[in-house]
């Protein structure tokens, strides 16, 4: 493979890693770490 092919492969892998991190609907900025839109998450464990 040429240098251009390796650059394309690395760019594709980097983009896939970046996009895969955006696939979850989790809220990270609170202390309960729950899926967004899950109404039972607030009352769970009580």
mmCIF file with all atom_site columns, C-alpha atoms in Angstrom:
data_model
loop_
_atom_site.group_PDB
_atom_site.id
_atom_site.type_symbol
_atom_site.label_atom_id
_atom_site.label_alt_id
_atom_site.label_comp_id
_atom_site.label_asym_id
_atom_site.label_entity_id
_atom_site.label_seq_id
_atom_site.pdbx_PDB_ins_code
_atom_site.Cartn_x
_atom_site.Cartn_y
_atom_site.Cartn_z
_atom_site.occupancy
_atom_site.B_iso_or_equiv
_atom_site.pdbx_formal_charge
_atom_site.auth_seq_id
_atom_site.auth_comp_id
_atom_site.auth_asym_id
_atom_site.auth_atom_id
_atom_site.pdbx_PDB_model_num
ATOM 1  C CA . UNK A 1 1  ? 0.000   0.000  0.000  1.00 0.00 ? 1  UNK A CA 1
ATOM 2  C CA . UNK A 1 2  ? 1.168   3.464  -0.740 1.00 0.00 ? 2  UNK A CA 1
ATOM 3  C CA . UNK A 1 3  ? 1.410   6.304  1.740  1.00 0.00 ? 3  UNK A CA 1
ATOM 4  C CA . UNK A 1 4  ? -1.857  7.743  0.460  1.00 0.00 ? 4  UNK A CA 1
ATOM 5  C CA . UNK A 1 5  ? -3.688  4.478  1.166  1.00 0.00 ? 5  UNK A CA 1
ATOM 6  C CA . UNK A 1 6  ? -2.324  4.341  4.718  1.00 0.00 ? 6  UNK A CA 1
ATOM 7  C CA . UNK A 1 7  ? -3.462  7.907  5.308  1.00 0.00 ? 7  UNK A CA 1
ATOM 8  C CA . UNK A 1 8  ? -6.947  7.037  4.067  1.00 0.00 ? 8  UNK A CA 1
ATOM 9  C CA . UNK A 1 9  ? -7.088  3.951  6.305  1.00 0.00 ? 9  UNK A CA 1
ATOM 10 C CA . UNK A 1 10 ? -5.941  5.908  9.357  1.00 0.00 ? 10 UNK A CA 1
ATOM 11 C CA . UNK A 1 11 ? -8.391  8.721  8.648  1.00 0.00 ? 11 UNK A CA 1
ATOM 12 C CA . UNK A 1 12 ? -11.237 6.214  8.266  1.00 0.00 ? 12 UNK A CA 1
ATOM 13 C CA . UNK A 1 13 ? -10.364 4.492  11.548 1.00 0.00 ? 13 UNK A CA 1
ATOM 14 C CA . UNK A 1 14 ? -10.126 7.812  13.363 1.00 0.00 ? 14 UNK A CA 1
ATOM 15 C CA . UNK A 1 15 ? -13.498 8.908  12.004 1.00 0.00 ? 15 UNK A CA 1
ATOM 16 C CA . UNK A 1 16 ? -15.117 5.597  12.979 1.00 0.00 ? 16 UNK A CA 1
ATOM 17 C CA . UNK A 1 17 ? -13.765 5.917  16.512 1.00 0.00 ? 17 UNK A CA 1
ATOM 18 C CA . UNK A 1 18 ? -15.086 9.461  16.737 1.00 0.00 ? 18 UNK A CA 1
ATOM 19 C CA . UNK A 1 19 ? -18.527 8.566  15.428 1.00 0.00 ? 19 UNK A CA 1
ATOM 20 C CA . UNK A 1 20 ? -18.856 5.478  17.625 1.00 0.00 ? 20 UNK A CA 1
ATOM 21 C CA . UNK A 1 21 ? -18.437 7.661  20.699 1.00 0.00 ? 21 UNK A CA 1
ATOM 22 C CA . UNK A 1 22 ? -21.508 9.664  19.692 1.00 0.00 ? 22 UNK A CA 1
ATOM 23 C CA . UNK A 1 23 ? -23.841 6.675  19.343 1.00 0.00 ? 23 UNK A CA 1
ATOM 24 C CA . UNK A 1 24 ? -24.986 6.475  22.985 1.00 0.00 ? 24 UNK A CA 1
ATOM 25 C CA . UNK A 1 25 ? -27.696 8.624  24.522 1.00 0.00 ? 25 UNK A CA 1
ATOM 26 C CA . UNK A 1 26 ? -26.120 8.909  27.947 1.00 0.00 ? 26 UNK A CA 1
ATOM 27 C CA . UNK A 1 27 ? -25.935 11.989 30.115 1.00 0.00 ? 27 UNK A CA 1
ATOM 28 C CA . UNK A 1 28 ? -22.440 12.365 31.552 1.00 0.00 ? 28 UNK A CA 1
ATOM 29 C CA . UNK A 1 29 ? -22.696 15.596 33.509 1.00 0.00 ? 29 UNK A CA 1
ATOM 30 C CA . UNK A 1 30 ? -24.730 14.384 36.480 1.00 0.00 ? 30 UNK A CA 1
ATOM 31 C CA . UNK A 1 31 ? -24.137 11.909 39.288 1.00 0.00 ? 31 UNK A CA 1
ATOM 32 C CA . UNK A 1 32 ? -26.774 9.346  38.276 1.00 0.00 ? 32 UNK A CA 1
ATOM 33 C CA . UNK A 1 33 ? -25.417 8.416  34.763 1.00 0.00 ? 33 UNK A CA 1
ATOM 34 C CA . UNK A 1 34 ? -28.623 7.327  33.063 1.00 0.00 ? 34 UNK A CA 1
ATOM 35 C CA . UNK A 1 35 ? -29.925 7.068  29.511 1.00 0.00 ? 35 UNK A CA 1
ATOM 36 C CA . UNK A 1 36 ? -31.724 10.216 28.416 1.00 0.00 ? 36 UNK A CA 1
ATOM 37 C CA . UNK A 1 37 ? -35.458 9.810  28.098 1.00 0.00 ? 37 UNK A CA 1
ATOM 38 C CA . UNK A 1 38 ? -35.664 6.918  30.588 1.00 0.00 ? 38 UNK A CA 1
ATOM 39 C CA . UNK A 1 39 ? -38.421 8.050  32.983 1.00 0.00 ? 39 UNK A CA 1
ATOM 40 C CA . UNK A 1 40 ? -37.843 5.172  35.408 1.00 0.00 ? 40 UNK A CA 1
ATOM 41 C CA . UNK A 1 41 ? -34.174 6.022  35.976 1.00 0.00 ? 41 UNK A CA 1
ATOM 42 C CA . UNK A 1 42 ? -34.987 8.728  38.529 1.00 0.00 ? 42 UNK A CA 1
ATOM 43 C CA . UNK A 1 43 ? -37.044 6.388  40.727 1.00 0.00 ? 43 UNK A CA 1
ATOM 44 C CA . UNK A 1 44 ? -34.867 3.299  40.295 1.00 0.00 ? 44 UNK A CA 1
ATOM 45 C CA . UNK A 1 45 ? -33.406 1.898  43.523 1.00 0.00 ? 45 UNK A CA 1
ATOM 46 C CA . UNK A 1 46 ? -35.827 3.687  45.854 1.00 0.00 ? 46 UNK A CA 1
#
